[in-house]
Every structure is written in C-alpha cells, then in structure tokens.
Tab-separated table of C-alpha atoms and ligand atoms in Angstrom:
chain	number	residue	atom	x	y	z
Q	1	UNK	CA	112.699	100.461	120.016
Q	2	UNK	CA	113.100	97.604	122.524
Q	3	UNK	CA	110.802	94.408	122.197
Q	4	UNK	CA	109.127	95.326	124.504
Q	5	UNK	CA	107.911	98.968	123.885
Q	6	UNK	CA	103.963	99.554	123.466
Q	7	UNK	CA	104.680	99.845	119.373
Q	8	UNK	CA	100.433	99.554	117.656
Q	9	UNK	CA	100.345	99.079	114.878
Q	10	UNK	CA	97.923	98.733	111.287
Q	11	UNK	CA	97.823	95.538	109.040
Q	12	UNK	CA	95.184	95.827	106.458
Q	13	UNK	CA	94.552	92.701	104.670
Q	14	UNK	CA	95.831	91.297	108.437
Q	15	UNK	CA	92.792	88.518	108.913
Q	16	UNK	CA	94.420	85.295	105.876
Q	17	UNK	CA	97.446	84.534	103.311
Q	18	UNK	CA	101.052	87.278	103.984
Q	19	UNK	CA	99.161	89.956	106.809
Q	20	UNK	CA	97.923	87.150	108.620
Q	21	UNK	CA	102.160	86.382	108.768
Q	22	UNK	CA	103.030	90.178	109.658
Q	23	UNK	CA	100.076	89.906	112.613
Q	24	UNK	CA	102.524	87.255	114.301
Q	25	UNK	CA	105.424	88.291	113.332
Q	26	UNK	CA	104.190	91.603	114.923
Q	27	UNK	CA	102.492	89.673	118.177
Q	28	UNK	CA	105.838	87.577	118.029
Q	29	UNK	CA	107.723	90.641	119.402
Q	30	UNK	CA	105.742	92.519	122.018
Q	31	UNK	CA	103.414	95.243	119.668
Q	32	UNK	CA	100.056	96.341	119.928
Q	33	UNK	CA	98.900	95.153	116.357
Q	34	UNK	CA	95.051	96.045	114.531
Q	35	UNK	CA	94.733	93.889	112.224
Q	36	UNK	CA	92.492	94.949	109.222
Q	37	UNK	CA	89.777	92.796	107.444
Q	38	UNK	CA	87.536	92.755	105.085
Q	39	UNK	CA	85.458	90.021	105.392
Q	40	UNK	CA	86.384	87.648	107.677
Q	41	UNK	CA	86.083	89.049	110.576
Q	42	UNK	CA	86.913	85.247	111.772
Q	43	UNK	CA	90.258	84.773	110.899
Q	44	UNK	CA	91.209	88.376	112.557
Q	45	UNK	CA	89.191	87.052	116.001
Q	46	UNK	CA	91.476	83.603	115.819
Q	47	UNK	CA	94.469	86.081	115.757
Q	48	UNK	CA	92.880	88.237	118.918
Q	49	UNK	CA	92.201	84.819	120.376
Q	50	UNK	CA	97.262	84.586	120.616
Q	51	UNK	CA	97.362	88.149	122.828
Q	52	UNK	CA	93.083	89.020	123.024
Q	53	UNK	CA	94.728	93.254	125.271
Q	54	UNK	CA	97.539	92.878	121.973
Q	55	UNK	CA	95.129	92.953	119.405
Q	56	UNK	CA	92.631	94.666	117.789
Q	57	UNK	CA	90.120	93.641	114.625
Q	58	UNK	CA	89.599	96.318	112.430
Q	59	UNK	CA	86.563	96.549	109.583
Q	60	UNK	CA	88.602	98.045	107.037
Q	61	UNK	CA	87.694	97.426	103.016
Q	62	UNK	CA	89.484	99.149	100.107
Q	63	UNK	CA	86.199	99.442	98.213
Q	64	UNK	CA	85.481	101.544	101.631
Q	65	UNK	CA	88.143	104.461	101.735
Q	66	UNK	CA	85.547	107.314	102.952
Q	67	UNK	CA	85.669	105.347	106.586
Q	68	UNK	CA	89.995	105.267	106.877
Q	69	UNK	CA	89.245	107.977	108.709
Q	70	UNK	CA	86.762	106.767	111.479
Q	71	UNK	CA	89.241	102.870	111.494
Q	72	UNK	CA	91.390	105.076	112.747
Q	73	UNK	CA	89.687	106.755	115.306
Q	74	UNK	CA	88.998	103.142	116.358
Q	75	UNK	CA	92.056	102.429	117.028
Q	76	UNK	CA	93.854	104.982	118.682
Q	77	UNK	CA	90.928	105.457	121.022
Q	78	UNK	CA	91.909	101.784	121.952
Q	79	UNK	CA	95.994	102.094	121.652
Q	80	UNK	CA	96.206	105.422	122.685
Q	81	UNK	CA	99.094	105.524	119.915
Q	82	UNK	CA	99.991	104.745	115.980
Q	83	UNK	CA	103.385	104.021	115.484
Q	84	UNK	CA	103.128	102.510	111.230
Q	85	UNK	CA	101.704	100.942	108.705
Q	86	UNK	CA	102.015	97.972	107.697
Q	87	UNK	CA	99.295	98.487	104.094
Q	88	UNK	CA	99.219	94.334	102.882
Q	89	UNK	CA	95.573	94.552	101.371
Q	90	UNK	CA	95.181	93.981	98.096
Q	91	UNK	CA	93.133	92.753	95.459
Q	92	UNK	CA	94.385	90.760	91.615
Q	93	UNK	CA	91.859	90.128	88.895
Q	94	UNK	CA	94.449	89.553	84.639
Q	95	UNK	CA	93.557	90.083	82.639
Q	96	UNK	CA	94.711	90.946	79.086
Q	97	UNK	CA	94.125	94.426	77.890
Q	98	UNK	CA	92.358	94.084	74.828
Q	99	UNK	CA	90.410	92.123	76.699
Q	100	UNK	CA	89.967	92.750	79.871
Q	101	UNK	CA	86.402	95.589	80.535
Q	102	UNK	CA	87.678	98.167	80.896
Q	103	UNK	CA	85.893	99.327	84.680
Q	104	UNK	CA	87.604	96.532	86.140
Q	105	UNK	CA	90.574	96.831	84.381
Q	106	UNK	CA	90.555	100.769	86.277
Q	107	UNK	CA	88.195	99.464	89.947
Q	108	UNK	CA	92.170	97.065	90.410
Q	109	UNK	CA	93.870	100.432	89.863
Q	110	UNK	CA	90.929	102.282	91.887
Q	111	UNK	CA	91.426	99.490	94.995
Q	112	UNK	CA	94.758	98.819	95.580
Q	113	UNK	CA	96.440	102.683	94.813
Q	114	UNK	CA	93.214	104.591	95.985
Q	115	UNK	CA	92.159	101.971	99.204
Q	116	UNK	CA	96.154	102.672	100.395
Q	117	UNK	CA	96.982	106.505	100.077
Q	118	UNK	CA	93.634	107.011	101.546
Q	119	UNK	CA	94.410	105.543	104.646
Q	120	UNK	CA	97.620	107.254	105.004
Q	121	UNK	CA	96.343	109.802	104.075
Q	122	UNK	CA	94.179	109.233	107.385
Q	123	UNK	CA	97.128	107.903	109.764
Q	124	UNK	CA	99.225	111.072	108.631
Q	125	UNK	CA	98.504	112.951	111.904
Q	126	UNK	CA	98.353	109.806	114.335
Q	127	UNK	CA	102.167	109.199	113.184
Q	128	UNK	CA	103.232	112.766	113.025
Q	129	UNK	CA	102.800	112.564	117.319
Q	130	UNK	CA	104.409	108.593	117.222
Q	131	UNK	CA	107.674	109.272	118.576
Q	132	UNK	CA	108.995	106.382	115.066
Q	133	UNK	CA	106.781	106.439	112.829
Q	134	UNK	CA	106.884	104.169	109.201
Q	135	UNK	CA	105.054	102.742	106.518
Q	136	UNK	CA	105.273	99.959	104.854
Q	137	UNK	CA	103.240	99.030	101.801
Q	138	UNK	CA	102.797	95.718	100.248
Q	139	UNK	CA	103.447	95.913	96.275
Q	140	UNK	CA	104.896	93.010	94.127
Q	141	UNK	CA	107.690	92.032	92.053
Q	142	UNK	CA	104.994	92.762	88.782
Q	143	UNK	CA	104.350	96.221	89.409
Q	144	UNK	CA	108.518	96.759	89.182
Q	145	UNK	CA	108.983	93.660	86.186
Q	146	UNK	CA	105.555	93.461	84.903
Q	147	UNK	CA	104.202	90.530	83.827
Q	148	UNK	CA	102.015	89.782	80.748
Q	149	UNK	CA	97.394	88.846	81.828
Q	150	UNK	CA	97.979	92.083	84.968
Q	151	UNK	CA	98.175	94.986	82.660
Q	152	UNK	CA	96.120	96.799	85.732
Q	153	UNK	CA	97.604	94.657	89.306
Q	154	UNK	CA	100.743	95.650	87.695
Q	155	UNK	CA	99.577	98.958	87.422
Q	156	UNK	CA	98.196	100.097	90.640
Q	157	UNK	CA	101.645	97.972	92.545
Q	158	UNK	CA	103.816	100.109	90.615
Q	159	UNK	CA	102.074	103.668	90.958
Q	160	UNK	CA	102.542	102.372	95.136
Q	161	UNK	CA	106.000	102.447	95.005
Q	162	UNK	CA	105.992	105.936	92.580
Q	163	UNK	CA	103.048	106.464	95.691
Q	164	UNK	CA	105.519	105.774	98.170
Q	165	UNK	CA	109.213	107.738	97.155
Q	166	UNK	CA	106.928	110.485	96.798
Q	167	UNK	CA	105.884	110.920	100.531
Q	168	UNK	CA	108.418	109.468	101.964
Q	169	UNK	CA	110.067	113.421	100.491
Q	170	UNK	CA	106.861	115.117	102.032
Q	171	UNK	CA	107.632	113.236	105.190
Q	172	UNK	CA	111.027	112.644	105.969
Q	173	UNK	CA	111.855	115.335	108.234
Q	174	UNK	CA	108.563	114.527	110.545
Q	175	UNK	CA	110.390	111.558	111.556
Q	176	UNK	CA	108.757	108.762	108.198
Q	177	UNK	CA	109.967	106.192	107.124
Q	178	UNK	CA	107.579	104.983	104.243
Q	179	UNK	CA	109.211	101.379	102.365
Q	180	UNK	CA	108.117	99.319	100.085
Q	181	UNK	CA	108.199	95.444	99.889
Q	182	UNK	CA	108.132	93.630	96.386
Q	183	UNK	CA	106.756	90.177	96.398
Q	184	UNK	CA	106.913	87.767	94.293
Q	185	UNK	CA	105.066	84.305	94.602
Q	186	UNK	CA	103.598	83.044	97.233
Q	187	UNK	CA	101.645	81.073	98.491
Q	188	UNK	CA	98.774	81.989	99.734
Q	189	UNK	CA	94.949	81.807	98.741
Q	190	UNK	CA	95.643	84.792	95.894
Q	191	UNK	CA	97.965	81.750	94.082
Q	192	UNK	CA	96.174	79.599	95.209
Q	193	UNK	CA	94.482	78.414	92.140
Q	194	UNK	CA	97.729	79.140	90.031
Q	195	UNK	CA	97.687	75.708	88.229
Q	196	UNK	CA	100.230	72.474	88.224
Q	197	UNK	CA	101.777	73.369	84.837
Q	198	UNK	CA	102.151	77.081	85.124
Q	199	UNK	CA	103.641	77.265	89.450
Q	200	UNK	CA	105.401	74.685	87.767
Q	201	UNK	CA	106.934	77.080	85.169
Q	202	UNK	CA	107.325	79.850	87.824
Q	203	UNK	CA	109.211	77.583	90.752
Q	204	UNK	CA	111.830	76.994	87.892
Q	205	UNK	CA	111.754	80.946	86.661
Q	206	UNK	CA	113.215	81.002	90.078
Q	207	UNK	CA	116.220	81.089	90.815
Q	208	UNK	CA	115.093	79.535	94.861
Q	209	UNK	CA	113.268	76.984	93.009
Q	210	UNK	CA	110.178	78.085	95.437
Q	211	UNK	CA	107.400	79.780	96.221
Q	212	UNK	CA	107.563	81.914	98.113
Q	213	UNK	CA	106.196	81.226	102.554
Q	214	UNK	CA	104.289	83.705	104.678
Q	215	UNK	CA	106.611	83.692	107.292
Q	216	UNK	CA	109.131	84.680	105.302
Q	217	UNK	CA	107.643	87.449	103.677
Q	218	UNK	CA	105.768	88.494	106.346
Q	219	UNK	CA	109.237	89.259	108.587
Q	220	UNK	CA	110.444	91.245	105.636
Q	221	UNK	CA	107.688	93.468	105.646
Q	222	UNK	CA	108.375	93.741	109.942
Q	223	UNK	CA	112.235	94.568	108.872
Q	224	UNK	CA	111.073	97.533	106.367
Q	225	UNK	CA	108.571	98.573	109.583
Q	226	UNK	CA	110.495	98.740	112.203
Q	227	UNK	CA	114.756	97.075	111.824
Q	228	UNK	CA	115.385	99.324	108.350
Q	229	UNK	CA	115.408	102.719	111.063
Q	230	UNK	CA	117.445	104.495	107.485
Q	231	UNK	CA	115.946	102.987	104.514
Q	232	UNK	CA	113.295	105.624	103.556
Q	233	UNK	CA	111.623	105.525	100.192
Q	234	UNK	CA	113.794	101.705	99.039
Q	235	UNK	CA	111.656	99.287	97.627
Q	236	UNK	CA	112.663	95.919	98.357
Q	237	UNK	CA	112.194	92.478	96.675
Q	238	UNK	CA	111.223	89.596	98.567
Q	239	UNK	CA	110.955	86.580	95.268
Q	240	UNK	CA	113.693	83.553	95.675
Q	241	UNK	CA	115.200	86.225	92.673
Q	242	UNK	CA	112.207	85.310	90.165
Q	243	UNK	CA	112.885	88.489	88.541
Q	244	UNK	CA	116.336	88.906	88.245
H	301	NAP	N1	100.483	85.481	96.875
H	301	NAP	C1	101.400	86.141	96.317
H	301	NAP	O1	101.771	85.707	95.538
H	301	NAP	C2	101.741	87.904	95.950
H	301	NAP	C3	102.533	88.534	95.953
H	301	NAP	C4	103.236	89.792	95.437
H	301	NAP	C5	101.885	90.133	95.974
H	301	NAP	N2	101.150	90.626	96.945
H	301	NAP	C6	100.260	91.737	97.745
H	301	NAP	O2	100.401	90.929	99.125
H	301	NAP	C7	99.075	91.186	99.789
H	301	NAP	C8	99.071	90.483	100.343
H	301	NAP	O3	97.713	89.372	99.745
H	301	NAP	P1	97.822	87.868	99.841
H	301	NAP	O4	98.473	86.202	99.041
H	301	NAP	O5	97.799	87.678	101.517
H	301	NAP	O6	96.058	87.666	99.812
H	301	NAP	P2	95.610	86.493	100.317
H	301	NAP	O7	95.953	85.128	101.204
H	301	NAP	O8	94.448	86.379	99.274
H	301	NAP	O9	94.086	87.576	101.504
H	301	NAP	C9	93.691	89.115	101.163
H	301	NAP	C10	93.663	89.753	102.542
H	301	NAP	O10	93.296	91.116	101.757
H	301	NAP	C11	91.972	91.322	102.370
H	301	NAP	N3	91.184	91.656	101.460
H	301	NAP	C12	91.096	91.359	100.367
H	301	NAP	N4	90.326	91.969	99.424
H	301	NAP	C13	90.366	92.937	100.606
H	301	NAP	C14	89.594	94.868	100.773
H	301	NAP	N5	88.589	94.886	99.188
H	301	NAP	N6	90.151	95.004	101.257
H	301	NAP	C15	90.629	95.627	102.704
H	301	NAP	N7	91.267	94.113	102.636
H	301	NAP	C16	91.196	92.548	101.902
H	301	NAP	C17	91.769	89.726	103.033
H	301	NAP	O11	91.093	90.056	104.258
H	301	NAP	P3	89.515	88.876	104.864
H	301	NAP	O12	90.272	87.715	104.530
H	301	NAP	O13	88.604	89.952	105.849
H	301	NAP	O14	88.473	88.578	103.051
H	301	NAP	C18	92.683	89.497	103.310
H	301	NAP	O15	92.804	89.497	104.559
H	301	NAP	C19	98.746	92.295	98.672
H	301	NAP	O16	98.586	93.036	98.455
H	301	NAP	C20	98.680	90.714	97.417
H	301	NAP	O17	99.037	91.858	95.887
H	301	NAP	C21	100.875	88.445	97.418
C-alpha cells in the first residue's frame, strides 16, 4: 500500500480522544476516513475541515448496533470501497462486582462487545472485496491483566480479544487481518476524572513514568491496520510498561 493509495478506513469513536488521533494519522497518510461519532457531530465535522473530500462523519452508536449495515452502506456510497475498520469506540462504567447494578454491569459488556461485533459482521462483504483488508479492535490492557473495580469493562475488553482471534481464524484465507490494540492509561476525556492521587500511583507503577498520548496510541493502531502485514490475531500492548 503506497502513501497515496485510495484506501478507505472506518474509525468508530473517531470524533474525540484516541479515535480523533487515528483519524488525523490516517488523513496525514492520504487515506479516506469515515469518522464515526455518537453525539458529537461538530467534532467530527472539525476533522473534516482538514480534508473535506477524504473525511466523512458517520453516526454510529454502539447502543444501536442495528444501524451497522446502514453505516457500511453510507461509506461505500461515498467512497466506493471499505478496506479497513478501526473499531475504537468504547464506553467505560466502573464499580465493584459486589456493588454494581447487574443491569448496568451487563450493559457495559453488551455495548463494548455487541457494538463491535455488529459492525465487523456488517463490513465483512466489503472487506472481503478489498485487496488488503484489516480490522483493528481497540481493547484495553485491563482486559488482559484485570483491574479492581472494572469487572464489567475488563470482561468486555477481554472478550474482544477472543472475538478478534476467532474472527482472524475465520477470515485469514480471505486475506483479512484482525488485530487488537491494548492501550494502558492515555490522556483523553475517558481518564480526565482520574484523581491526582490515583494518577500519581499509576505513573509510579508505569515503567515509562507517564500516561500515553493520543498520537502515540493512534500510531500504534495505524501500524496494526496498515503496516503489520504478517500480524493477525496479535495483541499489541501500548501501556508504557504498566502491565509488566
Ligand atoms: N483513554 C484510555 O486511557 C484508554 C485506555 C485503554 C483503552 N481505551 C479504549 O480506547 C477507546 C477510545 O477511548 P478514548 O479514551 O479515546 O475515549 P473518549 O476520549 O471518551 O472518546 C470516546 C469516543 O468514542 C465515542 N463514543 C463514546 N461512546 C460511544 C458509543 N456508545 N457508541 C459510539 N461511539 C461512542 C465518542 O463519540 P462522541 O464524541 O460523539 O461522543 C468519542 O469519539 C475506547 O474503546 C476505550 O475503552 C482507552
């Protein structure tokens, strides 16, 4: 794939945080990007301003998985191809198993796993028609090593790893690579409410001594999507050494 090839990538949760960083990185590589948003169309439109012909804001809410086929259709109508998915959108809700409301607990799993699976399923025919298809799923290192107060989120993020590896085995002979990115703590709105005390503890437990930045994680996601051509079923940890 050259830097100028008309490759189309759908990024969920592309309007803010890590997803916005992924959108920017792909635009810089000359890609066509369908930038998924849930409620913040304005932020997705701002990203479009940098490359009006190559960024298409598309509405996709993990809570409304039934729209997945429509979303894929919109991307194909605009760009003609869909070569890659970067399934970044996710939602966090924490609490200990003993105290968290069971319905709220299950909702975290349903959104994070169900919303990803629905979009991957809807995109498979288009991906199979691509010359170099790939899927990257943004999980979390918490799904790998666990975290107190996060049984729901960790369950969902761990399930995404099993999902990705199984889908990789189902589709590898179609040329589709399916990989997982497992970030540690990254400075975004999702971590904005981490208290100063908790942040200090995390930073002291992190080998590199700091939170990750959005561009660092975005580059890792795009690496898996485009450059890691002999990787499938891989889980790339990007956590500054927090989990080692
Ligand atoms: N930040 C971290 O430390 C960290 C660590 C490990 C893993 N992750 C994972 O990385 C991914 C991105 O996290 P982030 O920190 O960038 O989050 P963020 O800054 O809170 O941004 C969330 C993005 O996802 C979209 N979104 C939120 N809920 C959604 C839903 N129900 N359906 C569809 N889109 C939704 C938002 O769209 P709107 O702007 O339209 O609301 C926004 O674009 C998530 O999967 C998260 O679990 C994050």
